[in-house]
Amino acid sequence: MMANIAATLSGVFTKPRALALLQYTTVRFRRKPRWLGTAKSKLFRVPERKKQIEEEIEELKRLHNNYRTQMKAVRNFLRDEVEAYKLVSRAGLVLQTPEEEEAEWQEALRRNEEWNRQTAAKREERLAAERSARKEYILERLLLKEQREMDKKEQIEAKVRIEKEQSKTFITRDNIDKAIELALVQPTSYNFALDREGNLHRSTDSSAKEKGQEH
């Protein structure tokens, strides 16, 4: 009997079915989204308000009264401080004569001018240093450019000299007849070979050796 029940349960709760059941359970009992609204069974339910004990109510009242008293004292203190500062400021302004106001204004102008002179001196010093540094930089760049131009000019002149030297061997209309005669008198043969020792063997050398062997 127990064996039959175990076989039946093993057939029902196989691995794929158990996994599907687990997934279904997870999806089934998830939290309800906000946009679905209140359930009908809980639509008109009024939650019961918990009652506080008398000692707790009295303690909360005491703490609240203390808080209100302390905050009221702080506000009154700050209000009195502001009013006292206003009275002192007004008294100082009232007691100050026009001559004193003018003297204070002139002193402020003098300080402002002094600060402006100091700032202008520092600015001029900084600008002079920047101009000097820029002048040195430009001069250095000009010298480098001049040196590059001189090097380039020397390279060009060297190439021109080489071309002039090579132009002496060029064949022109004036010396073409002489070049033809020289080519006929001194023919150039490019039929040669090199051995392992680096010796050059021309076709004329081999023909001369063959003639010597025949004799």
PDB file of C-alpha atoms in Angstrom:
ATOM      1  CA  MET A   1       0.000   0.000   0.000  1.00  0.00           C
ATOM      2  CA  MET A   2       2.733   2.471   0.990  1.00  0.00           C
ATOM      3  CA  ALA A   3       4.729   1.472  -2.053  1.00  0.00           C
ATOM      4  CA  ASN A   4       1.781   2.315  -4.314  1.00  0.00           C
ATOM      5  CA  ILE A   5       1.338   5.731  -2.648  1.00  0.00           C
ATOM      6  CA  ALA A   6       5.044   6.486  -2.994  1.00  0.00           C
ATOM      7  CA  ALA A   7       4.989   5.502  -6.655  1.00  0.00           C
ATOM      8  CA  THR A   8       1.918   7.666  -7.263  1.00  0.00           C
ATOM      9  CA  LEU A   9       3.470  10.705  -5.552  1.00  0.00           C
ATOM     10  CA  SER A  10       6.757  10.216  -7.367  1.00  0.00           C
ATOM     11  CA  GLY A  11       4.860  10.190 -10.652  1.00  0.00           C
ATOM     12  CA  VAL A  12       2.968  13.379  -9.781  1.00  0.00           C
ATOM     13  CA  PHE A  13       5.829  15.410  -8.293  1.00  0.00           C
ATOM     14  CA  THR A  14       8.418  14.887 -10.963  1.00  0.00           C
ATOM     15  CA  LYS A  15      11.123  17.519 -11.435  1.00  0.00           C
ATOM     16  CA  PRO A  16       9.463  19.461 -14.305  1.00  0.00           C
ATOM     17  CA  ARG A  17       6.071  19.435 -12.580  1.00  0.00           C
ATOM     18  CA  ALA A  18       7.578  20.455  -9.245  1.00  0.00           C
ATOM     19  CA  LEU A  19       9.425  23.328 -10.925  1.00  0.00           C
ATOM     20  CA  ALA A  20       6.244  24.462 -12.680  1.00  0.00           C
ATOM     21  CA  LEU A  21       4.310  24.251  -9.403  1.00  0.00           C
ATOM     22  CA  LEU A  22       6.981  26.299  -7.631  1.00  0.00           C
ATOM     23  CA  GLN A  23       6.868  28.966 -10.322  1.00  0.00           C
ATOM     24  CA  TYR A  24       3.080  29.047 -10.230  1.00  0.00           C
ATOM     25  CA  THR A  25       3.117  29.430  -6.460  1.00  0.00           C
ATOM     26  CA  THR A  26       5.616  32.287  -6.674  1.00  0.00           C
ATOM     27  CA  VAL A  27       3.523  34.126  -9.249  1.00  0.00           C
ATOM     28  CA  ARG A  28       0.232  33.356  -7.494  1.00  0.00           C
ATOM     29  CA  PHE A  29       1.184  34.816  -4.113  1.00  0.00           C
ATOM     30  CA  ARG A  30       3.121  37.888  -5.277  1.00  0.00           C
ATOM     31  CA  ARG A  31       2.233  41.392  -4.055  1.00  0.00           C
ATOM     32  CA  LYS A  32      -0.728  43.011  -5.768  1.00  0.00           C
ATOM     33  CA  PRO A  33       0.159  46.031  -7.956  1.00  0.00           C
ATOM     34  CA  ARG A  34      -1.068  49.488  -6.982  1.00  0.00           C
ATOM     35  CA  TRP A  35      -3.125  50.017 -10.124  1.00  0.00           C
ATOM     36  CA  LEU A  36      -5.510  47.151  -9.327  1.00  0.00           C
ATOM     37  CA  GLY A  37      -7.171  49.138  -6.547  1.00  0.00           C
ATOM     38  CA  THR A  38      -8.674  47.935  -3.287  1.00  0.00           C
ATOM     39  CA  ALA A  39     -10.084  44.449  -3.128  1.00  0.00           C
ATOM     40  CA  LYS A  40     -13.874  44.151  -2.818  1.00  0.00           C
ATOM     41  CA  SER A  41     -13.545  42.215   0.417  1.00  0.00           C
ATOM     42  CA  LYS A  42     -11.564  45.109   1.957  1.00  0.00           C
ATOM     43  CA  LEU A  43     -13.347  48.025   0.326  1.00  0.00           C
ATOM     44  CA  PHE A  44     -15.490  49.088   3.309  1.00  0.00           C
ATOM     45  CA  ARG A  45     -13.281  47.759   6.071  1.00  0.00           C
ATOM     46  CA  VAL A  46     -12.447  50.328   8.754  1.00  0.00           C
ATOM     47  CA  PRO A  47      -9.204  49.523  10.589  1.00  0.00           C
ATOM     48  CA  GLU A  48      -9.496  49.433  14.329  1.00  0.00           C
ATOM     49  CA  ARG A  49      -7.675  52.254  16.081  1.00  0.00           C
ATOM     50  CA  LYS A  50      -5.366  51.067  18.788  1.00  0.00           C
ATOM     51  CA  LYS A  51      -6.008  52.559  22.197  1.00  0.00           C
ATOM     52  CA  GLN A  52      -3.169  54.092  24.162  1.00  0.00           C
ATOM     53  CA  ILE A  53      -2.759  53.728  27.861  1.00  0.00           C
ATOM     54  CA  GLU A  54      -3.261  56.754  30.087  1.00  0.00           C
ATOM     55  CA  GLU A  55       0.404  56.992  31.135  1.00  0.00           C
ATOM     56  CA  GLU A  56       1.544  57.071  27.510  1.00  0.00           C
ATOM     57  CA  ILE A  57      -0.933  59.826  26.648  1.00  0.00           C
ATOM     58  CA  GLU A  58       0.240  61.967  29.555  1.00  0.00           C
ATOM     59  CA  GLU A  59       3.904  61.455  28.637  1.00  0.00           C
ATOM     60  CA  LEU A  60       3.286  62.455  25.020  1.00  0.00           C
ATOM     61  CA  LYS A  61       1.421  65.584  26.143  1.00  0.00           C
ATOM     62  CA  ARG A  62       4.291  66.531  28.447  1.00  0.00           C
ATOM     63  CA  LEU A  63       6.899  66.088  25.734  1.00  0.00           C
ATOM     64  CA  HIS A  64       4.811  68.035  23.234  1.00  0.00           C
ATOM     65  CA  ASN A  65       4.291  70.909  25.669  1.00  0.00           C
ATOM     66  CA  ASN A  66       8.004  71.024  26.445  1.00  0.00           C
ATOM     67  CA  TYR A  67       8.834  71.123  22.749  1.00  0.00           C
ATOM     68  CA  ARG A  68       6.388  73.944  22.067  1.00  0.00           C
ATOM     69  CA  THR A  69       7.661  75.937  25.048  1.00  0.00           C
ATOM     70  CA  GLN A  70      11.299  75.578  24.008  1.00  0.00           C
ATOM     71  CA  MET A  71      10.619  76.478  20.380  1.00  0.00           C
ATOM     72  CA  LYS A  72       8.585  79.507  21.457  1.00  0.00           C
ATOM     73  CA  ALA A  73      11.461  80.640  23.677  1.00  0.00           C
ATOM     74  CA  VAL A  74      13.945  80.271  20.807  1.00  0.00           C
ATOM     75  CA  ARG A  75      11.728  82.261  18.442  1.00  0.00           C
ATOM     76  CA  ASN A  76      11.264  85.033  21.007  1.00  0.00           C
ATOM     77  CA  PHE A  77      15.008  85.168  21.647  1.00  0.00           C
ATOM     78  CA  LEU A  78      15.813  85.472  17.959  1.00  0.00           C
ATOM     79  CA  ARG A  79      13.117  88.113  17.502  1.00  0.00           C
ATOM     80  CA  ASP A  80      14.556  90.168  20.379  1.00  0.00           C
ATOM     81  CA  GLU A  81      18.070  89.861  18.949  1.00  0.00           C
ATOM     82  CA  VAL A  82      16.938  91.114  15.552  1.00  0.00           C
ATOM     83  CA  GLU A  83      15.049  94.025  17.066  1.00  0.00           C
ATOM     84  CA  ALA A  84      18.040  94.977  19.222  1.00  0.00           C
ATOM     85  CA  TYR A  85      20.348  94.893  16.196  1.00  0.00           C
ATOM     86  CA  LYS A  86      17.947  97.122  14.275  1.00  0.00           C
ATOM     87  CA  LEU A  87      17.810  99.600  17.147  1.00  0.00           C
ATOM     88  CA  VAL A  88      21.597  99.736  17.423  1.00  0.00           C
ATOM     89  CA  SER A  89      21.981 100.228  13.672  1.00  0.00           C
ATOM     90  CA  ARG A  90      19.362 102.960  13.601  1.00  0.00           C
ATOM     91  CA  ALA A  91      20.902 104.668  16.608  1.00  0.00           C
ATOM     92  CA  GLY A  92      24.317 104.650  14.955  1.00  0.00           C
ATOM     93  CA  LEU A  93      22.873 106.139  11.796  1.00  0.00           C
ATOM     94  CA  VAL A  94      20.986 108.797  13.674  1.00  0.00           C
ATOM     95  CA  LEU A  95      23.960 109.805  15.806  1.00  0.00           C
ATOM     96  CA  GLN A  96      26.258 110.059  12.753  1.00  0.00           C
ATOM     97  CA  THR A  97      26.597 113.629  11.470  1.00  0.00           C
ATOM     98  CA  PRO A  98      26.812 114.590   7.783  1.00  0.00           C
ATOM     99  CA  GLU A  99      30.505 115.444   8.218  1.00  0.00           C
ATOM    100  CA  GLU A 100      31.163 111.980   9.632  1.00  0.00           C
ATOM    101  CA  GLU A 101      29.217 110.381   6.787  1.00  0.00           C
ATOM    102  CA  GLU A 102      31.274 112.343   4.255  1.00  0.00           C
ATOM    103  CA  ALA A 103      34.504 111.407   6.012  1.00  0.00           C
ATOM    104  CA  GLU A 104      33.508 107.739   6.044  1.00  0.00           C
ATOM    105  CA  TRP A 105      32.618 107.932   2.351  1.00  0.00           C
ATOM    106  CA  GLN A 106      35.948 109.534   1.492  1.00  0.00           C
ATOM    107  CA  GLU A 107      37.786 106.880   3.508  1.00  0.00           C
ATOM    108  CA  ALA A 108      35.941 104.158   1.600  1.00  0.00           C
ATOM    109  CA  LEU A 109      36.870 105.831  -1.698  1.00  0.00           C
ATOM    110  CA  ARG A 110      40.507 106.089  -0.626  1.00  0.00           C
ATOM    111  CA  ARG A 111      40.632 102.402   0.276  1.00  0.00           C
ATOM    112  CA  ASN A 112      38.981 101.490  -2.994  1.00  0.00           C
ATOM    113  CA  GLU A 113      41.505 103.536  -4.976  1.00  0.00           C
ATOM    114  CA  GLU A 114      44.373 101.982  -3.038  1.00  0.00           C
ATOM    115  CA  TRP A 115      43.085  98.502  -3.804  1.00  0.00           C
ATOM    116  CA  ASN A 116      42.677  99.454  -7.457  1.00  0.00           C
ATOM    117  CA  ARG A 117      46.278 100.710  -7.619  1.00  0.00           C
ATOM    118  CA  GLN A 118      47.589  97.523  -6.042  1.00  0.00           C
ATOM    119  CA  THR A 119      45.539  95.387  -8.416  1.00  0.00           C
ATOM    120  CA  ALA A 120      46.699  97.453 -11.410  1.00  0.00           C
ATOM    121  CA  ALA A 121      50.355  97.096 -10.372  1.00  0.00           C
ATOM    122  CA  LYS A 122      50.019  93.322 -10.046  1.00  0.00           C
ATOM    123  CA  ARG A 123      48.208  93.165 -13.376  1.00  0.00           C
ATOM    124  CA  GLU A 124      50.900  95.190 -15.144  1.00  0.00           C
ATOM    125  CA  GLU A 125      53.609  92.995 -13.660  1.00  0.00           C
ATOM    126  CA  ARG A 126      51.813  89.861 -14.797  1.00  0.00           C
ATOM    127  CA  LEU A 127      51.196  91.248 -18.290  1.00  0.00           C
ATOM    128  CA  ALA A 128      54.842  92.322 -18.604  1.00  0.00           C
ATOM    129  CA  ALA A 129      55.992  88.821 -17.671  1.00  0.00           C
ATOM    130  CA  GLU A 130      53.560  87.314 -20.182  1.00  0.00           C
ATOM    131  CA  ARG A 131      54.734  89.693 -22.933  1.00  0.00           C
ATOM    132  CA  SER A 132      58.371  88.878 -22.215  1.00  0.00           C
ATOM    133  CA  ALA A 133      57.699  85.140 -22.271  1.00  0.00           C
ATOM    134  CA  ARG A 134      55.733  85.437 -25.512  1.00  0.00           C
ATOM    135  CA  LYS A 135      58.479  87.551 -27.090  1.00  0.00           C
ATOM    136  CA  GLU A 136      61.090  84.939 -26.199  1.00  0.00           C
ATOM    137  CA  TYR A 137      58.866  82.184 -27.540  1.00  0.00           C
ATOM    138  CA  ILE A 138      58.306  84.005 -30.854  1.00  0.00           C
ATOM    139  CA  LEU A 139      62.023  84.780 -31.191  1.00  0.00           C
ATOM    140  CA  GLU A 140      62.900  81.148 -30.568  1.00  0.00           C
ATOM    141  CA  ARG A 141      60.369  80.017 -33.158  1.00  0.00           C
ATOM    142  CA  LEU A 142      61.765  82.496 -35.696  1.00  0.00           C
ATOM    143  CA  LEU A 143      65.315  81.279 -35.108  1.00  0.00           C
ATOM    144  CA  LEU A 144      64.226  77.678 -35.543  1.00  0.00           C
ATOM    145  CA  LYS A 145      62.394  78.569 -38.742  1.00  0.00           C
ATOM    146  CA  GLU A 146      65.431  80.414 -40.086  1.00  0.00           C
ATOM    147  CA  GLN A 147      67.661  77.461 -39.242  1.00  0.00           C
ATOM    148  CA  ARG A 148      65.288  75.074 -41.010  1.00  0.00           C
ATOM    149  CA  GLU A 149      65.240  77.298 -44.082  1.00  0.00           C
ATOM    150  CA  MET A 150      69.040  77.467 -44.117  1.00  0.00           C
ATOM    151  CA  ASP A 151      69.322  73.681 -43.822  1.00  0.00           C
ATOM    152  CA  LYS A 152      66.805  73.242 -46.604  1.00  0.00           C
ATOM    153  CA  LYS A 153      68.663  75.741 -48.774  1.00  0.00           C
ATOM    154  CA  GLU A 154      71.957  73.924 -48.193  1.00  0.00           C
ATOM    155  CA  GLN A 155      70.361  70.607 -49.132  1.00  0.00           C
ATOM    156  CA  ILE A 156      68.972  72.125 -52.320  1.00  0.00           C
ATOM    157  CA  GLU A 157      72.334  73.667 -53.216  1.00  0.00           C
ATOM    158  CA  ALA A 158      74.070  70.327 -52.604  1.00  0.00           C
ATOM    159  CA  LYS A 159      71.590  68.587 -54.910  1.00  0.00           C
ATOM    160  CA  VAL A 160      72.130  71.281 -57.534  1.00  0.00           C
ATOM    161  CA  ARG A 161      75.920  70.841 -57.353  1.00  0.00           C
ATOM    162  CA  ILE A 162      75.568  67.082 -57.721  1.00  0.00           C
ATOM    163  CA  GLU A 163      73.276  67.511 -60.708  1.00  0.00           C
ATOM    164  CA  LYS A 164      75.726  69.960 -62.283  1.00  0.00           C
ATOM    165  CA  GLU A 165      78.568  67.479 -61.859  1.00  0.00           C
ATOM    166  CA  GLN A 166      76.467  64.714 -63.350  1.00  0.00           C
ATOM    167  CA  SER A 167      75.329  66.933 -66.207  1.00  0.00           C
ATOM    168  CA  LYS A 168      78.875  66.906 -67.581  1.00  0.00           C
ATOM    169  CA  THR A 169      78.349  63.280 -68.602  1.00  0.00           C
ATOM    170  CA  PHE A 170      74.958  63.871 -70.197  1.00  0.00           C
ATOM    171  CA  ILE A 171      74.580  63.263 -73.925  1.00  0.00           C
ATOM    172  CA  THR A 172      73.490  66.410 -75.732  1.00  0.00           C
ATOM    173  CA  ARG A 173      73.136  67.440 -79.361  1.00  0.00           C
ATOM    174  CA  ASP A 174      76.657  68.779 -79.356  1.00  0.00           C
ATOM    175  CA  ASN A 175      78.415  65.601 -78.156  1.00  0.00           C
ATOM    176  CA  ILE A 176      76.104  62.907 -79.467  1.00  0.00           C
ATOM    177  CA  ASP A 177      78.452  61.998 -82.339  1.00  0.00           C
ATOM    178  CA  LYS A 178      81.381  61.646 -79.960  1.00  0.00           C
ATOM    179  CA  ALA A 179      79.290  59.501 -77.600  1.00  0.00           C
ATOM    180  CA  ILE A 180      78.322  57.196 -80.467  1.00  0.00           C
ATOM    181  CA  GLU A 181      81.933  56.790 -81.559  1.00  0.00           C
ATOM    182  CA  LEU A 182      83.006  56.066 -77.954  1.00  0.00           C
ATOM    183  CA  ALA A 183      80.254  53.470 -77.580  1.00  0.00           C
ATOM    184  CA  LEU A 184      81.395  51.745 -80.765  1.00  0.00           C
ATOM    185  CA  VAL A 185      85.041  51.786 -79.744  1.00  0.00           C
ATOM    186  CA  GLN A 186      84.419  50.715 -76.132  1.00  0.00           C
ATOM    187  CA  PRO A 187      81.384  48.446 -76.127  1.00  0.00           C
ATOM    188  CA  THR A 188      79.913  47.606 -72.721  1.00  0.00           C
ATOM    189  CA  SER A 189      78.880  44.024 -72.092  1.00  0.00           C
ATOM    190  CA  TYR A 190      76.547  43.097 -69.282  1.00  0.00           C
ATOM    191  CA  ASN A 191      76.974  39.393 -69.866  1.00  0.00           C
ATOM    192  CA  PHE A 192      78.885  38.398 -66.713  1.00  0.00           C
ATOM    193  CA  ALA A 193      78.570  36.132 -63.695  1.00  0.00           C
ATOM    194  CA  LEU A 194      79.791  35.951 -60.090  1.00  0.00           C
ATOM    195  CA  ASP A 195      81.315  32.909 -58.432  1.00  0.00           C
ATOM    196  CA  ARG A 196      81.208  31.985 -54.738  1.00  0.00           C
ATOM    197  CA  GLU A 197      84.380  33.962 -54.016  1.00  0.00           C
ATOM    198  CA  GLY A 198      82.865  37.097 -55.535  1.00  0.00           C
ATOM    199  CA  ASN A 199      84.987  37.112 -58.686  1.00  0.00           C
ATOM    200  CA  LEU A 200      83.507  38.692 -61.775  1.00  0.00           C
ATOM    201  CA  HIS A 201      83.555  36.551 -64.934  1.00  0.00           C
ATOM    202  CA  ARG A 202      82.677  38.155 -68.235  1.00  0.00           C
ATOM    203  CA  SER A 203      81.937  36.450 -71.483  1.00  0.00           C
ATOM    204  CA  THR A 204      85.125  37.865 -73.012  1.00  0.00           C
ATOM    205  CA  ASP A 205      87.234  36.179 -70.282  1.00  0.00           C
ATOM    206  CA  SER A 206      85.705  32.750 -70.945  1.00  0.00           C
ATOM    207  CA  SER A 207      86.144  33.143 -74.693  1.00  0.00           C
ATOM    208  CA  ALA A 208      89.812  34.108 -74.182  1.00  0.00           C
ATOM    209  CA  LYS A 209      90.386  31.028 -71.993  1.00  0.00           C
ATOM    210  CA  GLU A 210      88.784  28.777 -74.596  1.00  0.00           C
ATOM    211  CA  LYS A 211      91.007  30.254 -77.306  1.00  0.00           C
ATOM    212  CA  GLY A 212      94.093  29.685 -75.107  1.00  0.00           C
ATOM    213  CA  GLN A 213      93.142  26.056 -74.519  1.00  0.00           C
ATOM    214  CA  GLU A 214      92.695  25.510 -78.249  1.00  0.00           C
ATOM    215  CA  HIS A 215      96.203  26.822 -78.929  1.00  0.00           C
TER     216      HIS A 215
END
